[in-house]
Tab-separated table of C-alpha atoms in Angstrom:
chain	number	residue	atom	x	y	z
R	7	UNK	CA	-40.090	4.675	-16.167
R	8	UNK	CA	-43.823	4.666	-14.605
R	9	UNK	CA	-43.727	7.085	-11.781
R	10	UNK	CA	-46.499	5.827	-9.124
R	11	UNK	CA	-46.411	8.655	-7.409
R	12	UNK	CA	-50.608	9.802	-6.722
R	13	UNK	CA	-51.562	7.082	-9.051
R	14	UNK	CA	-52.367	4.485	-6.186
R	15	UNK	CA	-55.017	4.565	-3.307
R	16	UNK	CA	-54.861	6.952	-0.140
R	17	UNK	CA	-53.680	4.092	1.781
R	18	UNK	CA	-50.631	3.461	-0.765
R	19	UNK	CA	-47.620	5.781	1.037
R	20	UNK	CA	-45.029	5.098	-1.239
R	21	UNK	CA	-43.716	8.431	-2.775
R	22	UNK	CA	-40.586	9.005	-4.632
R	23	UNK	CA	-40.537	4.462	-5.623
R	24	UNK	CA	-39.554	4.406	-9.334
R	25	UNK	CA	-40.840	1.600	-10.970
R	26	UNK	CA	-39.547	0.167	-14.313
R	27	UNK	CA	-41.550	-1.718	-16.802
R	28	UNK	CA	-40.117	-5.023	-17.876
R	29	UNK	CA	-40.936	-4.116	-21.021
R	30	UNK	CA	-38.160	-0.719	-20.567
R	31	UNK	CA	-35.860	-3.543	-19.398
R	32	UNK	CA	-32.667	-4.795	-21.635
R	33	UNK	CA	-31.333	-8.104	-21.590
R	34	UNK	CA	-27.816	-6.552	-19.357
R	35	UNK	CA	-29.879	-5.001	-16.993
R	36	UNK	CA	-31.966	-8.429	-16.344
R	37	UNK	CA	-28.680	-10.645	-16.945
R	38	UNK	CA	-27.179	-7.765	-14.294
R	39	UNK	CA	-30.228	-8.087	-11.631
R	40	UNK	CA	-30.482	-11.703	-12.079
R	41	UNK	CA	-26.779	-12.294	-11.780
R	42	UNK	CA	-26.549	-12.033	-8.165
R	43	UNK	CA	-27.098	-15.096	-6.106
R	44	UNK	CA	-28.961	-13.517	-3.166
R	45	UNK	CA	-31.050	-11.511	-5.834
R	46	UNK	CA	-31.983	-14.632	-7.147
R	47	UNK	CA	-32.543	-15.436	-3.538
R	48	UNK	CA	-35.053	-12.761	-3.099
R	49	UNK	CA	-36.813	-13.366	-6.691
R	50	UNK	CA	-37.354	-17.494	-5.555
R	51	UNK	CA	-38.671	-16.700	-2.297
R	52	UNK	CA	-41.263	-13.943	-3.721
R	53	UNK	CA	-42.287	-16.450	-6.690
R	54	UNK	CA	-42.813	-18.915	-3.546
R	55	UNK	CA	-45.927	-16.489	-1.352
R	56	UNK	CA	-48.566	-14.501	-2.630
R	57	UNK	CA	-48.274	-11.132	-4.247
R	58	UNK	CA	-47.990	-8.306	-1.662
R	59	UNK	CA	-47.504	-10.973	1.485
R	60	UNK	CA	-43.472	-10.125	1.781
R	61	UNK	CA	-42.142	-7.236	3.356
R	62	UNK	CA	-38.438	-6.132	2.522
R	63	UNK	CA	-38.232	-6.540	6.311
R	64	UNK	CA	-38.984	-10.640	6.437
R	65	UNK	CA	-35.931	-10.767	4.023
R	66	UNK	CA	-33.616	-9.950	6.907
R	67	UNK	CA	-32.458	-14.234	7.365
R	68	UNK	CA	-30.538	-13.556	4.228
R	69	UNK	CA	-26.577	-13.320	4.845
R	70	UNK	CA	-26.548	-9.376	3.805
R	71	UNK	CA	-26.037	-6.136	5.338
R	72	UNK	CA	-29.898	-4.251	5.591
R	73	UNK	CA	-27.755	-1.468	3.387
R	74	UNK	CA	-26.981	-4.335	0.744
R	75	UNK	CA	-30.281	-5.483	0.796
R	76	UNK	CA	-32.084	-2.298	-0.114
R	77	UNK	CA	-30.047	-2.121	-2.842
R	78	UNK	CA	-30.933	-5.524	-3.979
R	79	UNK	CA	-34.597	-4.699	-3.863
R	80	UNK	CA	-33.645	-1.120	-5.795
R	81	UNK	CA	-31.708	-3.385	-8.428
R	82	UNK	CA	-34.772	-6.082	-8.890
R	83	UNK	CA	-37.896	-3.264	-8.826
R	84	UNK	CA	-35.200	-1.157	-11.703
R	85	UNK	CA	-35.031	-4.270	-13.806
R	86	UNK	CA	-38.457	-4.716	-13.832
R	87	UNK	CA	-38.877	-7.610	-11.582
R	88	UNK	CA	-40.840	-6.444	-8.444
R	89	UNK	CA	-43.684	-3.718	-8.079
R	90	UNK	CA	-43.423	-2.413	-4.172
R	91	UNK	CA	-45.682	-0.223	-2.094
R	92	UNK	CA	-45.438	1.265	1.540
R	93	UNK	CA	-48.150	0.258	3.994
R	94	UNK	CA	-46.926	1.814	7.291
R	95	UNK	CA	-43.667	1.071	8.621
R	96	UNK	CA	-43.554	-2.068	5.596
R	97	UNK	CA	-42.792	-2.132	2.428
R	98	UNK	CA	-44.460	-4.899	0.448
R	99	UNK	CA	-43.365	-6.469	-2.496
R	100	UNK	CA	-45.245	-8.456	-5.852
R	101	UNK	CA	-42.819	-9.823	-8.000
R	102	UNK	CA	-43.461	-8.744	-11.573
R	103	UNK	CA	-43.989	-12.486	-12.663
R	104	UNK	CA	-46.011	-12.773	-15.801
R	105	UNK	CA	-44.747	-9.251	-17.344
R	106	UNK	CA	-41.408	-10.188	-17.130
R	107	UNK	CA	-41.588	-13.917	-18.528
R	108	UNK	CA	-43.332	-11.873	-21.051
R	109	UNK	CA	-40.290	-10.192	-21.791
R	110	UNK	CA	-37.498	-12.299	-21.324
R	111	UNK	CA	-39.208	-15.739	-21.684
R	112	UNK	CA	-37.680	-18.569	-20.073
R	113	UNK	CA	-35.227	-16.603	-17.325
R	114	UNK	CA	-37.277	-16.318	-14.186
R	115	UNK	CA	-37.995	-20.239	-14.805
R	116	UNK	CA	-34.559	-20.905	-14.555
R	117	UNK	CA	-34.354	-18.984	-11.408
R	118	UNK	CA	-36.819	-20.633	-9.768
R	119	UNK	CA	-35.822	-24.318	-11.154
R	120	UNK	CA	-32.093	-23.165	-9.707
R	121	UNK	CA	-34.099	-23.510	-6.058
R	122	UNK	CA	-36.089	-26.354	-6.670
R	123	UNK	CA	-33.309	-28.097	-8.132
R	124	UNK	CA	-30.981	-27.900	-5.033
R	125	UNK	CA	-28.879	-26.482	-7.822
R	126	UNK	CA	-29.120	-23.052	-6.379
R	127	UNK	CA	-26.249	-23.468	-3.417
R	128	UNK	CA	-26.528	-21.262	-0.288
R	129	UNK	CA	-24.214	-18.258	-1.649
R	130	UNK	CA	-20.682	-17.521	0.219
R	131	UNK	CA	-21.028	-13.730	1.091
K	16	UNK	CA	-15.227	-31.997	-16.746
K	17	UNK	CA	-14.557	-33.528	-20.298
K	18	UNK	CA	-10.828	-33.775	-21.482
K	19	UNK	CA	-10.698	-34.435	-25.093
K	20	UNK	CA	-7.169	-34.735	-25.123
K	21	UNK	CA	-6.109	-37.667	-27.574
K	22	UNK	CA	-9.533	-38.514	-27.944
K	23	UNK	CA	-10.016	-36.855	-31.478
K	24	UNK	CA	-8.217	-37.353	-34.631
K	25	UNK	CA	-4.655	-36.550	-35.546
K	26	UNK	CA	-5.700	-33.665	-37.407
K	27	UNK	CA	-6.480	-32.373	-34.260
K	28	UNK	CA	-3.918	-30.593	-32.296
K	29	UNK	CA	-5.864	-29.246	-29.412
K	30	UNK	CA	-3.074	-29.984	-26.741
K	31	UNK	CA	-4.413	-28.841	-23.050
K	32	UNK	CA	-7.907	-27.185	-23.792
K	33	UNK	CA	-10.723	-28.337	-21.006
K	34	UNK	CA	-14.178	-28.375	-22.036
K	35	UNK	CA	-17.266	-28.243	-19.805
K	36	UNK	CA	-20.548	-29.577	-20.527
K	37	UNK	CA	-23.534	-27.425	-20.398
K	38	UNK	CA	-24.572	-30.318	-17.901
K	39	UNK	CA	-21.818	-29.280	-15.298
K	40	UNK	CA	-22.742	-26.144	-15.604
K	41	UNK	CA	-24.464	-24.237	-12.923
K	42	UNK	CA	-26.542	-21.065	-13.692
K	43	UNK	CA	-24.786	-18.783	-11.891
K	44	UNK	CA	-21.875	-19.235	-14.337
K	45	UNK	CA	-24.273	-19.833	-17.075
K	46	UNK	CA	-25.557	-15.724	-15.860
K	47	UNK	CA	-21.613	-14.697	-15.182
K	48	UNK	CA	-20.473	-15.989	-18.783
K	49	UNK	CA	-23.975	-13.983	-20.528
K	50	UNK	CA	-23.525	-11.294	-18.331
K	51	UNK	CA	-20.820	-9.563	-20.736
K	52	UNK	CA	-21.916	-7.578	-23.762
K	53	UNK	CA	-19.061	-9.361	-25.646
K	54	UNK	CA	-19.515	-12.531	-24.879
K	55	UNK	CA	-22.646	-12.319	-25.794
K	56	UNK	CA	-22.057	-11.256	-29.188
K	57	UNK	CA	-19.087	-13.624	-30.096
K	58	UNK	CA	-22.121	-16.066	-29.218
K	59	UNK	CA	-24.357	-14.100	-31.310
K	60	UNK	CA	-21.612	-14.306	-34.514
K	61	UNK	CA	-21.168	-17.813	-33.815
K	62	UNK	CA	-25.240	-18.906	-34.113
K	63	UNK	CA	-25.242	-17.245	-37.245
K	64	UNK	CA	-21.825	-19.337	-38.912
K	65	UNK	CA	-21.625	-22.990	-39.445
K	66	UNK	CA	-20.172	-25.002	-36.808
K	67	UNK	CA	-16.133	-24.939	-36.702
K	68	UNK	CA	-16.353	-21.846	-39.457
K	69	UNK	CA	-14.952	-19.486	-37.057
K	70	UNK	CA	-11.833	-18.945	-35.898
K	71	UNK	CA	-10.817	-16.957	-32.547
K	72	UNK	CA	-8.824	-14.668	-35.309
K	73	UNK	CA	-11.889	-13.480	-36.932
K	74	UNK	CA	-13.497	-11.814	-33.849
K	75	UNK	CA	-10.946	-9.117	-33.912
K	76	UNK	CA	-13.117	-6.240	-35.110
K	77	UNK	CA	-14.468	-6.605	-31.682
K	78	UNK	CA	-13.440	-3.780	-29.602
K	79	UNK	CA	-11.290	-5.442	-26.855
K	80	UNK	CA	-7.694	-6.432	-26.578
K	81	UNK	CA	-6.639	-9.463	-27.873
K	82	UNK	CA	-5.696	-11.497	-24.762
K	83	UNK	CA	-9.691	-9.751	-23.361
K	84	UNK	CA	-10.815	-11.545	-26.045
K	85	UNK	CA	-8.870	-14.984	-25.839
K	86	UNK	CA	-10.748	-15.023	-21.646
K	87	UNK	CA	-13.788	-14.369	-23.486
K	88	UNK	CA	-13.469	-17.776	-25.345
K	89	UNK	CA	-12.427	-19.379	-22.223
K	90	UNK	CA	-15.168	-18.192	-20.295
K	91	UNK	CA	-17.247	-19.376	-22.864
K	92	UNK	CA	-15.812	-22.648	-23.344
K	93	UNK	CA	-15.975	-23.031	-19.163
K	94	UNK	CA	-19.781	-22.004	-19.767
K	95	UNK	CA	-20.274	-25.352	-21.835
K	96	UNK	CA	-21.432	-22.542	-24.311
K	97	UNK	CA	-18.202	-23.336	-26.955
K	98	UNK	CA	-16.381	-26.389	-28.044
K	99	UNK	CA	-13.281	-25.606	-29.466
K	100	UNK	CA	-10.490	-27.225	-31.464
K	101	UNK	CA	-7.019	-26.561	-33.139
K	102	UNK	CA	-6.479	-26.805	-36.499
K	103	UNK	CA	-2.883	-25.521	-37.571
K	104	UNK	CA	-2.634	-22.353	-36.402
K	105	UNK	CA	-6.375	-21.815	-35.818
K	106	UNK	CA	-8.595	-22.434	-33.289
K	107	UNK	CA	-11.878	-22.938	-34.371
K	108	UNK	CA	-15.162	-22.801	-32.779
K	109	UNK	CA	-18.493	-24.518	-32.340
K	110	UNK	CA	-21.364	-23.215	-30.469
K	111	UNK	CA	-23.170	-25.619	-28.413
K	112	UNK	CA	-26.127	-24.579	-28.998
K	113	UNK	CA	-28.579	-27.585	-28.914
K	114	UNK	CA	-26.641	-28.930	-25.369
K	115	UNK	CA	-26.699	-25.520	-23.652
K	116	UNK	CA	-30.436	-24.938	-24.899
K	117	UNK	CA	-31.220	-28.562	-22.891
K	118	UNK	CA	-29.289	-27.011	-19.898
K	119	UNK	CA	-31.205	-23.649	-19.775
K	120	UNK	CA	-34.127	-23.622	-21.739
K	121	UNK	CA	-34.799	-19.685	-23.680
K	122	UNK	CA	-31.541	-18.433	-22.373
K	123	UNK	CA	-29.855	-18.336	-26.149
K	124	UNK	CA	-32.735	-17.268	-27.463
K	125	UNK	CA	-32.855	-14.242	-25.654
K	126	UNK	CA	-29.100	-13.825	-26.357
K	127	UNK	CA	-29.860	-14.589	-29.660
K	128	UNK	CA	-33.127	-11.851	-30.275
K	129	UNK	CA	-31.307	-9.054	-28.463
K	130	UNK	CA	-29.193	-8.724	-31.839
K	131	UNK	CA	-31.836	-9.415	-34.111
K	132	UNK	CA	-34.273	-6.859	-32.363
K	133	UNK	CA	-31.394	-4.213	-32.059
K	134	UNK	CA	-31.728	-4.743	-28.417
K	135	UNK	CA	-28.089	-5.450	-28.222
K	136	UNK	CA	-26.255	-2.101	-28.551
K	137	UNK	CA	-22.296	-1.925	-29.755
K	138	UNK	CA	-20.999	-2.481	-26.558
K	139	UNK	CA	-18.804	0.923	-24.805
K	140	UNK	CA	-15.729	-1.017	-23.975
């Protein structure tokens, strides 16, 4: 586990955010995170703007509960997938793209082909 | 779907068993089917055998019940991950490897490394 607590800038507010490596990561835990149709959601729509442009908040047209959602975020930044920081009221998110194709080489492309594909169907929640 | 009823050779009495191509297959089910620490290693023991060596029988030192098992092999086979066949009173098995790898590109391989790296702990069942 990295613990980012007083490693970042003055303006970085996040305390108490765990962040996991991708190289801590094992293949259930990124089989796990990726499993999930609206995680995969969040991962194709981060891959899709630039680092650090998405708030958790700009998530909120996805067909989840904002409970269920922060867990999905918890779940993704745990498997190593996104890095997130608090600016004010937002919390902004990177997704952890080269580190974990490093990893687990070939997995987040066949998230993000699932979307471009139309092969990645609107999930029934 | 593929039904290869009556379309193989006497010798083979596989009455009733549906395969899937790797083509049908979408990667949610691809993830579901992976997702299992079992499943991943009957796929793991079947890379490392020639095709049709295997039997369902000779996974029983895994630690699951025997009919836990026999859904394991039908997930699989729903996966497009196995082709199997009947052959007296065995069912034999052939991983797919080649038509699943054109399907998902570097998702057996990581199934396949987390043995060889001792990545893939003995599953707590």
């Amino acid at each position: 586990m990295e613990h980012y607590t007083d490693v970042r800038s003055k303006s970085n507010r996040t305390r108490g955010l765990t962040h996991t490596s991708p190289i801590e990561v094992s293949l259930q835990a990124a089989l796990d995170a990726l499993g999930d149709p609206i995680r995969r959601s969040i991962v194709r729509e981060l891959a899709g703007a630039p680092d650090w442009a998405r708030a958790c908040g700009t998530f909120s047209h996805l067909p989840v509960a904002k409970s269920t959602l922060s867990h999905h975020f918890t779940v993704l930044r745990d498997a190593g997938l996104l890095e997130q920081r608090d600016e004010g009221a937002r919390r902004l998110n990177r997704l952890r793209r080269a580190e974990f194709d490093g990893r687990f080489p070939g997995l987040l492309a066949l998230v993000l082909e699932e979307g471009s594909a139309g092969d990645g169907r609107v999930p029934d929640v």
